[in-house]
Short mmCIF file of C-alpha atoms in Angstrom, two decimals:
data_model
loop_
_atom_site.label_atom_id
_atom_site.label_comp_id
_atom_site.label_asym_id
_atom_site.label_seq_id
_atom_site.Cartn_x
_atom_site.Cartn_y
_atom_site.Cartn_z
CA SER A 69 21.99 32.46 -6.46
CA GLN A 70 18.89 31.27 -5.01
CA THR A 71 18.52 30.11 -1.32
CA ILE A 72 15.72 28.83 0.77
CA HIS A 73 15.36 29.57 4.34
CA GLN A 74 13.19 27.46 6.63
CA TRP A 75 12.81 27.75 10.56
CA PRO A 76 12.87 26.61 13.05
CA ALA A 77 14.99 23.49 12.66
CA THR A 78 13.43 21.65 15.48
CA LEU A 79 10.29 22.31 17.38
CA VAL A 80 8.33 20.37 20.24
CA GLN A 81 4.88 21.46 20.72
CA PRO A 82 2.13 20.13 23.02
CA VAL A 83 -1.03 18.56 21.67
CA GLY A 84 -3.78 21.26 20.86
CA SER A 85 -1.11 24.24 20.47
CA PRO A 86 -0.90 26.15 17.37
CA LEU A 87 1.76 25.99 14.70
CA SER A 88 3.45 28.36 12.29
CA LEU A 89 6.26 27.23 10.11
CA GLU A 90 7.89 30.00 7.78
CA CYS A 91 9.65 29.58 4.54
CA THR A 92 11.43 32.24 2.54
CA VAL A 93 13.16 32.14 -0.74
CA GLU A 94 15.87 34.43 -2.02
CA GLY A 95 17.24 35.15 -5.46
CA THR A 96 14.23 34.41 -7.46
CA SER A 97 10.93 35.79 -8.37
CA ASN A 98 7.38 34.10 -8.70
CA PRO A 99 8.67 30.63 -7.69
CA ASN A 100 6.37 27.68 -7.17
CA LEU A 101 6.27 26.94 -3.52
CA TYR A 102 5.62 23.62 -1.72
CA TRP A 103 5.21 22.05 1.69
CA TYR A 104 6.03 18.46 2.12
CA ARG A 105 5.86 16.13 5.05
CA GLN A 106 8.12 13.14 5.83
CA ALA A 107 7.31 10.50 8.42
CA ALA A 108 10.19 8.76 9.99
CA GLY A 109 11.81 6.45 7.50
CA ARG A 110 9.25 7.32 4.85
CA GLY A 111 8.91 9.19 1.69
CA LEU A 112 7.61 12.73 1.17
CA GLN A 113 4.11 13.56 0.96
CA LEU A 114 3.07 16.74 -0.64
CA LEU A 115 0.80 18.83 1.44
CA PHE A 116 0.32 22.12 -0.04
CA TYR A 117 1.63 24.01 -3.18
CA SER A 118 1.46 27.54 -4.37
CA VAL A 119 1.70 29.11 -7.92
CA GLY A 120 1.42 32.53 -6.86
CA ILE A 121 0.47 34.99 -3.95
CA GLY A 122 -2.73 33.87 -2.28
CA GLN A 123 -3.13 30.73 -4.40
CA ILE A 124 -2.89 27.68 -2.45
CA SER A 125 -3.87 24.18 -3.43
CA SER A 126 -4.24 21.34 -0.89
CA GLU A 127 -3.21 17.79 -1.78
CA VAL A 128 -4.23 16.23 1.43
CA PRO A 129 -7.32 17.05 3.71
CA GLN A 130 -5.95 17.44 7.19
CA ASN A 131 -5.40 19.53 10.15
CA LEU A 132 -3.07 22.08 8.57
CA SER A 133 -3.36 25.18 6.33
CA ALA A 134 -0.91 27.05 4.30
CA SER A 135 -0.71 30.70 3.07
CA ARG A 136 1.41 32.85 0.82
CA PRO A 137 1.30 36.44 1.99
CA GLN A 138 4.26 37.44 -0.16
CA ASP A 139 5.83 36.13 -3.44
CA ARG A 140 8.64 34.49 -1.73
CA GLN A 141 7.10 33.57 1.64
CA PHE A 142 5.33 30.49 2.42
CA ILE A 143 3.67 29.76 5.75
CA LEU A 144 2.30 26.47 7.28
CA SER A 145 -0.06 26.67 10.17
CA SER A 146 -2.23 24.71 12.38
CA LYS A 147 -4.90 26.02 15.10
CA LYS A 148 -4.65 22.83 17.12
CA LEU A 149 -1.97 20.19 16.68
CA LEU A 150 -2.53 16.38 16.93
CA LEU A 151 -0.03 13.90 17.86
CA SER A 152 -0.27 12.62 14.26
CA ASP A 153 1.20 15.89 12.96
CA SER A 154 4.64 15.02 14.15
CA GLY A 155 7.11 14.72 11.40
CA PHE A 156 9.76 16.42 9.25
CA TYR A 157 8.29 19.34 7.31
CA LEU A 158 10.04 20.39 4.13
CA CYS A 159 9.61 23.67 2.09
CA ALA A 160 10.66 23.59 -1.53
CA TRP A 161 10.63 25.95 -4.47
CA SER A 162 10.82 25.60 -8.27
CA VAL A 163 10.89 27.99 -11.01
CA LEU A 164 11.10 25.58 -14.03
CA SER A 165 11.03 21.80 -13.40
CA SER A 166 13.61 21.37 -10.69
CA ALA A 167 12.77 21.59 -7.02
CA PHE A 168 14.98 22.72 -4.27
CA PHE A 169 14.37 22.02 -0.70
CA GLY A 170 15.08 23.71 2.56
CA GLN A 171 16.64 21.92 5.56
CA GLY A 172 13.33 21.08 7.12
CA THR A 173 11.88 21.44 10.65
CA ARG A 174 11.56 18.51 12.72
CA LEU A 175 8.22 18.79 14.50
CA THR A 176 7.51 16.61 17.65
CA VAL A 177 4.05 16.92 19.14
CA VAL A 178 3.81 15.75 22.68
CA GLN B 142 -2.14 6.44 -10.86
CA GLN B 143 -0.28 9.11 -9.02
CA GLN B 144 2.14 6.68 -7.48
CA VAL B 145 5.84 6.29 -8.18
CA LYS B 146 6.99 2.75 -6.91
CA GLN B 147 10.68 2.45 -5.99
CA SER B 148 12.80 -0.47 -5.03
CA PRO B 149 14.73 -1.83 -3.21
CA GLN B 150 13.81 -0.37 0.04
CA SER B 151 17.53 -0.82 1.34
CA LEU B 152 20.75 -1.52 -0.42
CA ILE B 153 24.07 -2.53 0.71
CA VAL B 154 27.06 -2.33 -1.90
CA GLN B 155 30.80 -2.67 -1.34
CA LYS B 156 33.03 0.32 -2.02
CA GLY B 157 33.69 0.55 -5.72
CA GLY B 158 30.63 -1.35 -6.59
CA ILE B 159 27.55 -0.30 -8.64
CA SER B 160 24.39 0.71 -6.88
CA ILE B 161 21.25 0.41 -8.94
CA ILE B 162 17.87 1.73 -7.80
CA ASN B 163 14.69 1.26 -9.61
CA CYS B 164 11.41 3.25 -10.11
CA ALA B 165 8.21 2.69 -12.08
CA TYR B 166 5.27 4.97 -12.77
CA GLU B 167 1.79 4.81 -14.19
CA ASN B 168 0.83 8.18 -14.98
CA THR B 169 1.92 9.09 -18.45
CA ALA B 170 1.37 12.93 -17.72
CA PHE B 171 4.67 12.73 -15.74
CA ASP B 172 7.16 14.67 -17.95
CA TYR B 173 10.06 15.09 -15.59
CA PHE B 174 11.97 12.46 -13.48
CA PRO B 175 14.53 13.87 -10.70
CA TRP B 176 16.52 11.89 -8.18
CA TYR B 177 17.21 13.21 -4.80
CA GLN B 178 19.77 12.36 -2.15
CA GLN B 179 18.93 12.76 1.45
CA PHE B 180 21.27 12.61 4.48
CA PRO B 181 19.96 12.16 7.94
CA GLY B 182 18.22 15.27 9.24
CA LYS B 183 18.63 17.22 6.02
CA GLY B 184 16.44 18.22 3.28
CA PRO B 185 16.79 16.23 -0.11
CA ALA B 186 19.23 17.55 -2.60
CA LEU B 187 18.66 17.32 -6.21
CA LEU B 188 21.23 14.93 -7.76
CA ILE B 189 20.15 14.35 -11.48
CA ALA B 190 17.09 14.61 -13.49
CA ILE B 191 15.90 13.36 -16.89
CA ARG B 192 12.97 14.09 -19.45
CA PRO B 193 11.11 11.40 -21.13
CA ASP B 194 12.65 12.24 -24.60
CA VAL B 195 16.07 11.04 -23.41
CA SER B 196 16.93 7.37 -22.61
CA GLU B 197 19.96 8.21 -20.65
CA LYS B 198 21.58 10.93 -18.82
CA LYS B 199 25.15 10.59 -16.99
CA GLU B 200 26.62 13.14 -14.69
CA GLY B 201 29.93 12.04 -13.09
CA ARG B 202 29.29 8.67 -11.40
CA PHE B 203 25.72 9.03 -11.54
CA THR B 204 23.48 7.86 -14.61
CA ILE B 205 19.62 7.80 -15.11
CA SER B 206 18.49 5.14 -17.38
CA PHE B 207 14.91 5.74 -18.70
CA ASN B 208 12.55 3.34 -20.53
CA LYS B 209 9.66 5.32 -21.63
CA SER B 210 7.71 2.34 -22.99
CA ALA B 211 8.07 0.39 -19.90
CA LYS B 212 7.42 3.54 -17.66
CA GLN B 213 10.54 2.69 -15.69
CA PHE B 214 13.69 4.58 -14.86
CA SER B 215 16.59 3.75 -12.75
CA LEU B 216 19.63 5.31 -11.00
CA HIS B 217 23.04 3.78 -11.35
CA ILE B 218 26.01 4.97 -9.10
CA MET B 219 29.11 3.70 -10.41
CA ASP B 220 32.30 3.17 -8.30
CA SER B 221 30.10 3.65 -5.16
CA GLN B 222 31.82 5.32 -2.12
CA PRO B 223 31.05 5.41 1.58
CA GLY B 224 30.02 9.00 1.31
CA ASP B 225 27.41 7.98 -1.03
CA SER B 226 25.60 6.25 1.80
CA ALA B 227 22.32 8.16 2.09
CA THR B 228 18.61 7.69 1.20
CA TYR B 229 17.85 8.12 -2.44
CA PHE B 230 14.32 9.12 -3.97
CA CYS B 231 13.04 9.06 -7.22
CA ALA B 232 10.24 11.41 -8.20
CA ALA B 233 8.22 12.56 -11.03
CA SER B 234 6.45 15.86 -11.90
CA ARG B 235 3.86 17.19 -14.13
CA GLY B 236 1.57 20.13 -14.77
CA SER B 237 2.10 23.85 -14.55
CA ALA B 238 2.78 23.79 -10.67
CA ARG B 239 5.51 20.98 -11.10
CA GLN B 240 4.40 19.22 -7.89
CA LEU B 241 6.46 16.21 -7.22
CA THR B 242 5.30 12.66 -6.60
CA PHE B 243 8.08 10.93 -4.67
CA GLY B 244 8.99 7.11 -4.49
CA SER B 245 9.27 5.64 -1.01
CA GLY B 246 13.06 5.84 -0.89
CA THR B 247 16.03 3.56 -0.81
CA GLN B 248 18.54 3.61 1.99
CA LEU B 249 22.03 2.83 0.41
CA THR B 250 24.88 1.84 2.62
CA VAL B 251 28.34 1.57 0.94
CA LEU B 252 30.68 -0.52 2.93
CA PRO B 253 34.34 0.57 3.24
#
């Protein structure tokens, strides 16, 4: 069966520090991969998606970037975090139509 | 045109009652409509989904009703239970990348 791993679960980072969140999927090949952000009490906003290795599409211009160095690995990065980057970051994967989410990373920028 | 509008924002239902959450979309390119259930601090979990060529889909106590002409779809939770208390999101996807556009969420509270 397919599983998605996302870490860390929580992260507190100072303003201006770098960020690297990693997501890996097991049990499937060539999945579509996604990064979403969820502000407190709000809906999910699509940040990036990838249909293959090295292929990244950005939905919202911002302080973040994404990379897909391997088929089942998706990384969300920032060179310098802003206070507004705080939120709940979710990685997801899909092969056909259904998307499945990881357990998320709660990022607090202080 | 990319938005999915969801209502109500919050819903309180007595145990055993019916919970109804509604969503509407504008973009006719959407071709897949899932519902997700999210508990605090957890990632959303796929609950049930429907395609626009079907008007209704039922899985256990959960039913999606879909009205293609009105561009609306809804989630019905029959015999609601306190364990159903969570935030529910409707979504719509399109295109080869299947990226999802989410509604704003409904916080459901089922009173015992």
